[in-house]
mmCIF file of C-alpha atoms and ligand atoms in Angstrom:
data_model
loop_
_atom_site.group_PDB
_atom_site.id
_atom_site.type_symbol
_atom_site.label_atom_id
_atom_site.label_comp_id
_atom_site.label_asym_id
_atom_site.label_seq_id
_atom_site.Cartn_x
_atom_site.Cartn_y
_atom_site.Cartn_z
ATOM 1 C CA UNK A 1302 24.083 -2.255 -7.762
ATOM 2 C CA UNK A 1303 21.901 -4.223 -5.400
ATOM 3 C CA UNK A 1304 18.341 -5.418 -6.060
ATOM 4 C CA UNK A 1305 15.733 -6.759 -3.656
ATOM 5 C CA UNK A 1306 13.122 -8.865 -5.463
ATOM 6 C CA UNK A 1307 9.928 -10.326 -4.014
ATOM 7 C CA UNK A 1308 7.850 -12.757 -6.094
ATOM 8 C CA UNK A 1309 4.095 -13.262 -5.580
ATOM 9 C CA UNK A 1310 2.842 -10.980 -2.772
ATOM 10 C CA UNK A 1311 -0.510 -12.515 -1.904
ATOM 11 C CA UNK A 1312 -3.424 -10.310 -0.822
ATOM 12 C CA UNK A 1313 -3.605 -8.323 2.379
ATOM 13 C CA UNK A 1314 -1.625 -10.935 4.361
ATOM 14 C CA UNK A 1315 1.182 -10.634 1.802
ATOM 15 C CA UNK A 1316 1.170 -6.841 1.846
ATOM 16 C CA UNK A 1317 1.155 -6.898 5.636
ATOM 17 C CA UNK A 1318 4.049 -9.387 5.786
ATOM 18 C CA UNK A 1319 6.083 -7.230 3.412
ATOM 19 C CA UNK A 1320 5.224 -4.084 5.413
ATOM 20 C CA UNK A 1321 6.538 -5.783 8.559
ATOM 21 C CA UNK A 1322 9.719 -7.199 7.000
ATOM 22 C CA UNK A 1323 10.725 -4.448 4.582
ATOM 23 C CA UNK A 1324 12.179 -1.854 6.991
ATOM 24 C CA UNK A 1325 14.608 -4.427 8.397
ATOM 25 C CA UNK A 1326 15.540 -5.712 4.948
ATOM 26 C CA UNK A 1327 16.136 -2.167 3.671
ATOM 27 C CA UNK A 1328 18.317 -1.374 6.688
ATOM 28 C CA UNK A 1329 20.323 -4.595 6.329
ATOM 29 C CA UNK A 1330 20.823 -4.707 2.552
ATOM 30 C CA UNK A 1331 20.383 -1.088 1.306
ATOM 31 C CA UNK A 1332 19.070 -2.140 -2.124
ATOM 32 C CA UNK A 1333 19.105 0.382 -4.965
ATOM 33 C CA UNK A 1334 15.887 -1.017 -6.439
ATOM 34 C CA UNK A 1335 13.024 -2.889 -4.732
ATOM 35 C CA UNK A 1336 10.922 -4.965 -7.121
ATOM 36 C CA UNK A 1337 7.917 -7.209 -6.500
ATOM 37 C CA UNK A 1338 5.467 -9.358 -8.420
ATOM 38 C CA UNK A 1339 2.046 -7.820 -7.911
ATOM 39 C CA UNK A 1340 -0.242 -10.270 -9.716
ATOM 40 C CA UNK A 1341 -1.897 -11.385 -6.436
ATOM 41 C CA UNK A 1342 -1.779 -8.067 -4.563
ATOM 42 C CA UNK A 1343 -5.518 -7.342 -4.395
ATOM 43 C CA UNK A 1344 -7.133 -10.290 -2.600
ATOM 44 C CA UNK A 1345 -5.068 -12.674 -4.741
ATOM 45 C CA UNK A 1346 -6.557 -11.306 -7.943
ATOM 46 C CA UNK A 1347 -4.601 -8.659 -9.794
ATOM 47 C CA UNK A 1348 -3.753 -5.128 -8.721
ATOM 48 C CA UNK A 1349 -6.068 -2.258 -7.769
ATOM 49 C CA UNK A 1350 -5.358 1.440 -7.082
ATOM 50 C CA UNK A 1351 -5.165 0.939 -3.341
ATOM 51 C CA UNK A 1352 -2.766 -2.004 -3.319
ATOM 52 C CA UNK A 1353 -0.551 -0.383 -5.982
ATOM 53 C CA UNK A 1354 -0.307 2.818 -3.933
ATOM 54 C CA UNK A 1355 0.440 0.865 -0.755
ATOM 55 C CA UNK A 1356 3.385 -0.912 -2.338
ATOM 56 C CA UNK A 1357 4.805 2.326 -3.730
ATOM 57 C CA UNK A 1358 4.438 4.027 -0.344
ATOM 58 C CA UNK A 1359 6.200 1.088 1.300
ATOM 59 C CA UNK A 1360 9.249 1.649 -0.903
ATOM 60 C CA UNK A 1361 8.807 -0.499 -4.007
ATOM 61 C CA UNK A 1362 10.159 0.997 -7.227
ATOM 62 C CA UNK A 1363 8.905 -1.469 -9.860
ATOM 63 C CA UNK A 1364 6.116 -4.090 -9.893
ATOM 64 C CA UNK A 1365 5.751 -7.001 -12.313
ATOM 65 C CA UNK A 1366 2.713 -9.256 -12.885
ATOM 66 C CA UNK A 1367 1.694 -12.616 -14.348
ATOM 67 C CA UNK A 1368 -1.353 -14.658 -15.329
ATOM 68 C CA UNK A 1369 -3.593 -12.766 -12.863
ATOM 69 C CA UNK A 1370 -2.730 -9.407 -14.449
ATOM 70 C CA UNK A 1371 -6.212 -8.824 -15.928
ATOM 71 C CA UNK A 1372 -8.222 -9.938 -12.863
ATOM 72 C CA UNK A 1373 -8.910 -6.384 -11.666
ATOM 73 C CA UNK A 1374 -9.918 -3.763 -14.237
ATOM 74 C CA UNK A 1375 -8.338 -0.898 -12.280
ATOM 75 C CA UNK A 1376 -4.987 -2.064 -13.657
ATOM 76 C CA UNK A 1377 -5.913 -0.635 -17.058
ATOM 77 C CA UNK A 1378 -5.914 2.894 -15.630
ATOM 78 C CA UNK A 1379 -2.681 2.267 -13.724
ATOM 79 C CA UNK A 1380 -1.030 1.095 -16.953
ATOM 80 C CA UNK A 1381 -2.129 4.317 -18.673
ATOM 81 C CA UNK A 1382 -0.293 6.602 -16.320
ATOM 82 C CA UNK A 1383 2.350 4.644 -14.434
ATOM 83 C CA UNK A 1384 5.347 2.953 -16.052
ATOM 84 C CA UNK A 1385 6.418 1.357 -12.774
ATOM 85 C CA UNK A 1386 3.925 -1.470 -13.321
ATOM 86 C CA UNK A 1387 4.735 -4.131 -15.949
ATOM 87 C CA UNK A 1388 2.811 -7.017 -17.492
ATOM 88 C CA UNK A 1389 4.276 -10.050 -19.256
ATOM 89 C CA UNK A 1390 5.793 -8.863 -22.538
ATOM 90 C CA UNK A 1391 4.735 -11.926 -24.513
ATOM 91 C CA UNK A 1392 0.963 -11.510 -24.346
ATOM 92 C CA UNK A 1393 -0.485 -11.461 -27.872
ATOM 93 C CA UNK A 1394 -0.503 -7.903 -29.223
ATOM 94 C CA UNK A 1395 -2.598 -7.790 -32.420
ATOM 95 C CA UNK A 1396 -2.591 -4.325 -34.068
ATOM 96 C CA UNK A 1397 -6.383 -3.968 -33.951
ATOM 97 C CA UNK A 1398 -6.522 -4.839 -30.212
ATOM 98 C CA UNK A 1399 -3.175 -3.770 -28.759
ATOM 99 C CA UNK A 1400 -2.270 -5.207 -25.385
ATOM 100 C CA UNK A 1401 -2.477 -2.567 -22.597
ATOM 101 C CA UNK A 1402 0.621 -1.858 -20.545
ATOM 102 C CA UNK A 1403 4.256 -2.646 -21.255
ATOM 103 C CA UNK A 1404 6.509 -5.645 -20.747
ATOM 104 C CA UNK A 1405 9.817 -3.860 -20.312
ATOM 105 C CA UNK A 1406 10.874 -0.690 -18.518
ATOM 106 C CA UNK A 1407 14.090 1.199 -17.868
ATOM 107 C CA UNK A 1408 14.303 2.874 -14.467
ATOM 108 C CA UNK A 1409 16.727 5.379 -12.973
ATOM 109 C CA UNK A 1410 17.539 5.805 -9.321
ATOM 110 C CA UNK A 1411 20.505 7.298 -7.453
ATOM 111 C CA UNK A 1412 22.330 7.696 -10.773
ATOM 112 C CA UNK A 1413 21.879 3.984 -11.571
ATOM 113 C CA UNK A 1414 19.845 2.474 -14.423
ATOM 114 C CA UNK A 1415 18.043 -0.870 -14.401
ATOM 115 C CA UNK A 1416 16.044 -2.555 -17.159
ATOM 116 C CA UNK A 1417 13.261 -4.926 -16.041
ATOM 117 C CA UNK A 1418 11.606 -7.432 -18.378
ATOM 118 C CA UNK A 1419 8.473 -9.383 -17.405
ATOM 119 C CA UNK A 1420 7.754 -12.681 -19.219
ATOM 120 C CA UNK A 1421 5.191 -15.462 -18.786
ATOM 121 C CA UNK A 1422 5.552 -19.168 -19.537
ATOM 122 C CA UNK A 1423 3.356 -21.353 -21.756
ATOM 123 C CA UNK A 1424 3.764 -24.803 -20.191
ATOM 124 C CA UNK A 1425 0.585 -25.641 -18.173
ATOM 125 C CA UNK A 1426 -0.489 -22.023 -18.782
ATOM 126 C CA UNK A 1427 -2.293 -19.995 -21.456
ATOM 127 C CA UNK A 1428 -1.012 -20.262 -24.992
ATOM 128 C CA UNK A 1429 0.645 -16.856 -25.301
ATOM 129 C CA UNK A 1430 3.514 -15.825 -27.606
ATOM 130 C CA UNK A 1431 6.889 -17.542 -27.228
ATOM 131 C CA UNK A 1432 8.666 -16.097 -24.157
ATOM 132 C CA UNK A 1433 12.097 -17.083 -25.512
ATOM 133 C CA UNK A 1434 11.637 -15.209 -28.791
ATOM 134 C CA UNK A 1435 10.073 -12.285 -26.912
ATOM 135 C CA UNK A 1436 13.161 -12.123 -24.686
ATOM 136 C CA UNK A 1437 15.468 -12.137 -27.743
ATOM 137 C CA UNK A 1438 13.492 -9.289 -29.336
ATOM 138 C CA UNK A 1439 13.473 -7.213 -26.158
ATOM 139 C CA UNK A 1440 17.224 -7.622 -25.674
ATOM 140 C CA UNK A 1441 17.699 -6.016 -29.080
ATOM 141 C CA UNK A 1442 15.669 -3.011 -27.878
ATOM 142 C CA UNK A 1443 17.176 -2.753 -24.385
ATOM 143 C CA UNK A 1444 19.596 0.141 -23.901
ATOM 144 C CA UNK A 1445 23.231 -0.981 -24.163
ATOM 145 C CA UNK A 1446 25.140 -1.236 -20.915
ATOM 146 C CA UNK A 1447 22.080 -1.209 -18.645
ATOM 147 C CA UNK A 1448 21.782 -4.307 -16.391
ATOM 148 C CA UNK A 1449 18.648 -6.379 -17.012
ATOM 149 C CA UNK A 1450 16.483 -8.301 -14.547
ATOM 150 C CA UNK A 1451 13.940 -10.751 -15.991
ATOM 151 C CA UNK A 1452 10.905 -11.952 -14.002
ATOM 152 C CA UNK A 1453 9.952 -15.264 -15.652
ATOM 153 C CA UNK A 1454 6.433 -15.986 -14.388
ATOM 154 C CA UNK A 1455 5.854 -19.657 -15.165
ATOM 155 C CA UNK A 1456 4.392 -22.870 -13.798
ATOM 156 C CA UNK A 1457 6.898 -25.438 -15.036
ATOM 157 C CA UNK A 1458 10.278 -25.484 -13.335
ATOM 158 C CA UNK A 1459 11.680 -26.783 -16.641
ATOM 159 C CA UNK A 1460 10.522 -23.697 -18.540
ATOM 160 C CA UNK A 1461 12.063 -21.389 -15.931
ATOM 161 C CA UNK A 1462 15.307 -23.421 -15.974
ATOM 162 C CA UNK A 1463 15.348 -23.175 -19.753
ATOM 163 C CA UNK A 1464 14.879 -19.396 -19.663
ATOM 164 C CA UNK A 1465 17.791 -19.117 -17.228
ATOM 165 C CA UNK A 1466 20.078 -20.943 -19.673
ATOM 166 C CA UNK A 1467 18.634 -19.111 -22.695
ATOM 167 C CA UNK A 1468 19.568 -15.768 -21.140
ATOM 168 C CA UNK A 1469 22.737 -16.855 -19.279
ATOM 169 C CA UNK A 1470 25.459 -14.298 -19.861
ATOM 170 C CA UNK A 1471 23.022 -11.937 -21.602
ATOM 171 C CA UNK A 1472 21.137 -10.508 -18.593
ATOM 172 C CA UNK A 1473 22.107 -9.817 -14.974
ATOM 173 C CA UNK A 1474 19.331 -11.912 -13.416
ATOM 174 C CA UNK A 1475 16.501 -14.319 -14.231
ATOM 175 C CA UNK A 1476 14.132 -14.790 -11.291
ATOM 176 C CA UNK A 1477 11.125 -17.108 -11.324
ATOM 177 C CA UNK A 1478 7.689 -16.374 -9.932
ATOM 178 C CA UNK A 1479 4.161 -17.957 -9.928
ATOM 179 C CA UNK A 1480 4.783 -21.206 -8.006
ATOM 180 C CA UNK A 1481 4.383 -19.477 -4.595
ATOM 181 C CA UNK A 1482 6.883 -22.002 -3.189
ATOM 182 C CA UNK A 1483 10.520 -20.994 -2.919
ATOM 183 C CA UNK A 1484 13.162 -23.169 -4.570
ATOM 184 C CA UNK A 1485 16.642 -23.633 -3.104
ATOM 185 C CA UNK A 1486 18.546 -23.552 -6.409
ATOM 186 C CA UNK A 1487 19.835 -19.984 -6.432
ATOM 187 C CA UNK A 1488 23.130 -19.697 -8.288
ATOM 188 C CA UNK A 1489 25.152 -17.650 -10.728
ATOM 189 C CA UNK A 1490 24.910 -19.097 -14.231
ATOM 190 C CA UNK A 1491 27.945 -18.972 -16.565
ATOM 191 C CA UNK A 1492 28.501 -15.501 -17.968
ATOM 192 C CA UNK A 1493 27.187 -13.758 -14.841
ATOM 193 C CA UNK A 1494 23.425 -14.301 -14.572
ATOM 194 C CA UNK A 1495 21.899 -14.604 -11.107
ATOM 195 C CA UNK A 1496 19.190 -17.282 -11.229
ATOM 196 C CA UNK A 1497 16.493 -18.870 -9.045
ATOM 197 C CA UNK A 1498 13.624 -21.039 -10.288
ATOM 198 C CA UNK A 1499 11.078 -19.497 -7.912
ATOM 199 C CA UNK A 1500 11.513 -16.787 -5.309
ATOM 200 C CA UNK A 1501 8.334 -17.879 -3.489
ATOM 201 C CA UNK A 1502 5.329 -16.393 -1.724
ATOM 202 C CA UNK A 1503 4.922 -13.462 0.603
ATOM 203 C CA UNK A 1504 1.757 -14.041 2.636
ATOM 204 C CA UNK A 1505 0.528 -16.802 4.903
ATOM 205 C CA UNK A 1506 2.997 -19.665 5.214
ATOM 206 C CA UNK A 1507 0.328 -21.846 6.901
ATOM 207 C CA UNK A 1508 -1.609 -22.049 3.645
ATOM 208 C CA UNK A 1509 -1.821 -23.737 0.277
ATOM 209 C CA UNK A 1510 0.081 -21.244 -1.909
ATOM 210 C CA UNK A 1511 -1.457 -18.353 0.060
ATOM 211 C CA UNK A 1512 -4.995 -19.716 0.293
ATOM 212 C CA UNK A 1513 -6.803 -21.106 3.315
ATOM 213 C CA UNK A 1514 -6.033 -24.835 3.174
ATOM 214 C CA UNK A 1515 -9.512 -25.971 4.242
ATOM 215 C CA UNK A 1516 -11.206 -24.698 1.060
ATOM 216 C CA UNK A 1517 -8.421 -25.959 -1.168
ATOM 217 C CA UNK A 1518 -8.634 -29.455 0.340
ATOM 218 C CA UNK A 1519 -12.443 -29.387 -0.014
ATOM 219 C CA UNK A 1520 -12.076 -28.494 -3.687
ATOM 220 C CA UNK A 1521 -9.490 -31.178 -4.299
ATOM 221 C CA UNK A 1522 -11.459 -33.888 -2.452
ATOM 222 C CA UNK A 1523 -14.942 -33.099 -3.748
ATOM 223 C CA UNK A 1524 -14.224 -31.649 -7.203
ATOM 224 C CA UNK A 1525 -16.849 -29.031 -6.352
ATOM 225 C CA UNK A 1526 -16.264 -25.260 -6.124
ATOM 226 C CA UNK A 1527 -15.692 -23.730 -2.702
ATOM 227 C CA UNK A 1528 -14.797 -20.042 -2.491
ATOM 228 C CA UNK A 1529 -11.103 -19.444 -2.033
ATOM 229 C CA UNK A 1530 -9.962 -17.273 0.856
ATOM 230 C CA UNK A 1531 -6.550 -15.760 1.575
ATOM 231 C CA UNK A 1532 -5.025 -17.464 4.617
ATOM 232 C CA UNK A 1533 -3.902 -15.208 7.445
ATOM 233 C CA UNK A 1534 -1.794 -17.394 9.760
ATOM 234 C CA UNK A 1535 2.005 -17.345 10.101
ATOM 235 C CA UNK A 1536 2.868 -14.419 7.842
ATOM 236 C CA UNK A 1537 6.127 -14.574 5.970
ATOM 237 C CA UNK A 1538 8.087 -13.107 3.103
ATOM 238 C CA UNK A 1539 10.212 -14.676 0.398
ATOM 239 C CA UNK A 1540 12.711 -12.606 -1.557
ATOM 240 C CA UNK A 1541 16.198 -12.535 -3.038
ATOM 241 C CA UNK A 1542 19.009 -10.008 -2.855
ATOM 242 C CA UNK A 1543 20.990 -9.763 -6.089
ATOM 243 C CA UNK A 1544 24.312 -7.968 -6.539
ATOM 244 C CA UNK A 1545 25.229 -6.726 -9.998
ATOM 245 C CA UNK A 1546 28.765 -5.619 -10.826
ATOM 246 C CA UNK A 1547 29.860 -2.562 -12.789
ATOM 247 C CA UNK A 1548 29.784 -4.618 -16.034
ATOM 248 C CA UNK A 1549 26.092 -5.432 -15.571
ATOM 249 C CA UNK A 1550 26.777 -9.052 -14.536
ATOM 250 C CA UNK A 1551 25.049 -10.780 -11.654
ATOM 251 C CA UNK A 1552 27.713 -11.858 -9.185
ATOM 252 C CA UNK A 1553 25.802 -12.828 -6.036
ATOM 253 C CA UNK A 1554 22.304 -13.979 -5.126
ATOM 254 C CA UNK A 1555 21.039 -14.562 -1.590
ATOM 255 C CA UNK A 1556 17.740 -16.288 -0.916
ATOM 256 C CA UNK A 1557 15.665 -15.047 2.032
ATOM 257 C CA UNK A 1558 12.634 -16.624 3.699
ATOM 258 C CA UNK A 1559 11.304 -15.072 6.897
ATOM 259 C CA UNK A 1560 8.326 -16.649 8.692
ATOM 260 C CA UNK A 1561 6.345 -15.971 11.869
ATOM 261 C CA UNK A 1562 6.228 -12.234 11.196
ATOM 262 C CA UNK A 1563 2.720 -11.667 12.520
ATOM 263 C CA UNK A 1564 3.865 -11.239 16.078
ATOM 264 C CA UNK A 1565 6.566 -8.723 15.135
ATOM 265 C CA UNK A 1566 6.338 -5.714 17.419
ATOM 266 C CA UNK A 1567 6.532 -3.213 14.572
ATOM 267 C CA UNK A 1568 3.569 -4.674 12.672
ATOM 268 C CA UNK A 1569 1.935 -1.912 10.651
ATOM 269 C CA UNK A 1570 -1.695 -2.295 9.671
ATOM 270 C CA UNK A 1571 -2.485 -2.550 5.982
ATOM 271 C CA UNK A 1572 -6.080 -2.100 4.868
ATOM 272 C CA UNK A 1573 -7.940 -3.465 1.911
ATOM 273 C CA UNK A 1574 -8.725 -6.949 0.690
HETATM 274 FE FE1 FE2 B 627 0.829 -15.851 -8.106
HETATM 275 FE FE1 FE2 B 628 0.802 -16.588 -11.421
#
């Protein structure tokens, strides 16, 4: 089984970059499942109906999220009727105010089954439930024999590293998201777990993590608020191709980073924020 995973796809520039690159990637790698992290899909802030539909029409099968999951209220309605969208499983879930959405899904395609788990870190982030214990609990519930991919959405490289080792040999892949900068540490951990600390951004590569650098520098230098804007120059995509063997073990991971896509002849227009 082959998976194609994109981490943070940032705003319209990110959706456009993916729309340009995806046909070639599909033709070259023929993945069975295409997965992406959608937390920044709608103008950098969450997911809305339009951006969700666009990704599905492009050929994505499953979308994960992260700390920006609640930024757009339309996600609540998507969660109600579409199991292809996940949120981090370890958000607090008190019985009187249950957390909308789901943190794990099992998907079928071409006679193949894949389980996807979405987790979020706690280091330099909100104080949610323990992602390590959440992972252990979910593995008990996951259907036996179905390969598992975990999107560990976290800020600290150490926390993502730790999750890789915590799940080594127990899941097919642990892929990191949230940093928006790709790391070059892809490898197969002992026991057959494909791992990368962060898959990286799809969007403008001439940016500060997807945002126009001018406003970010102004904010950092003045300590005053300036409105953030998605950068539009030098579109690129970051993704990984993961091969899983018949025993549900990750046995290969290839890191991909394509830049300068804006001038591609087959650029398809993508509307929305
Ligand atoms: Fe992000
Ligand atoms: Fe994030």
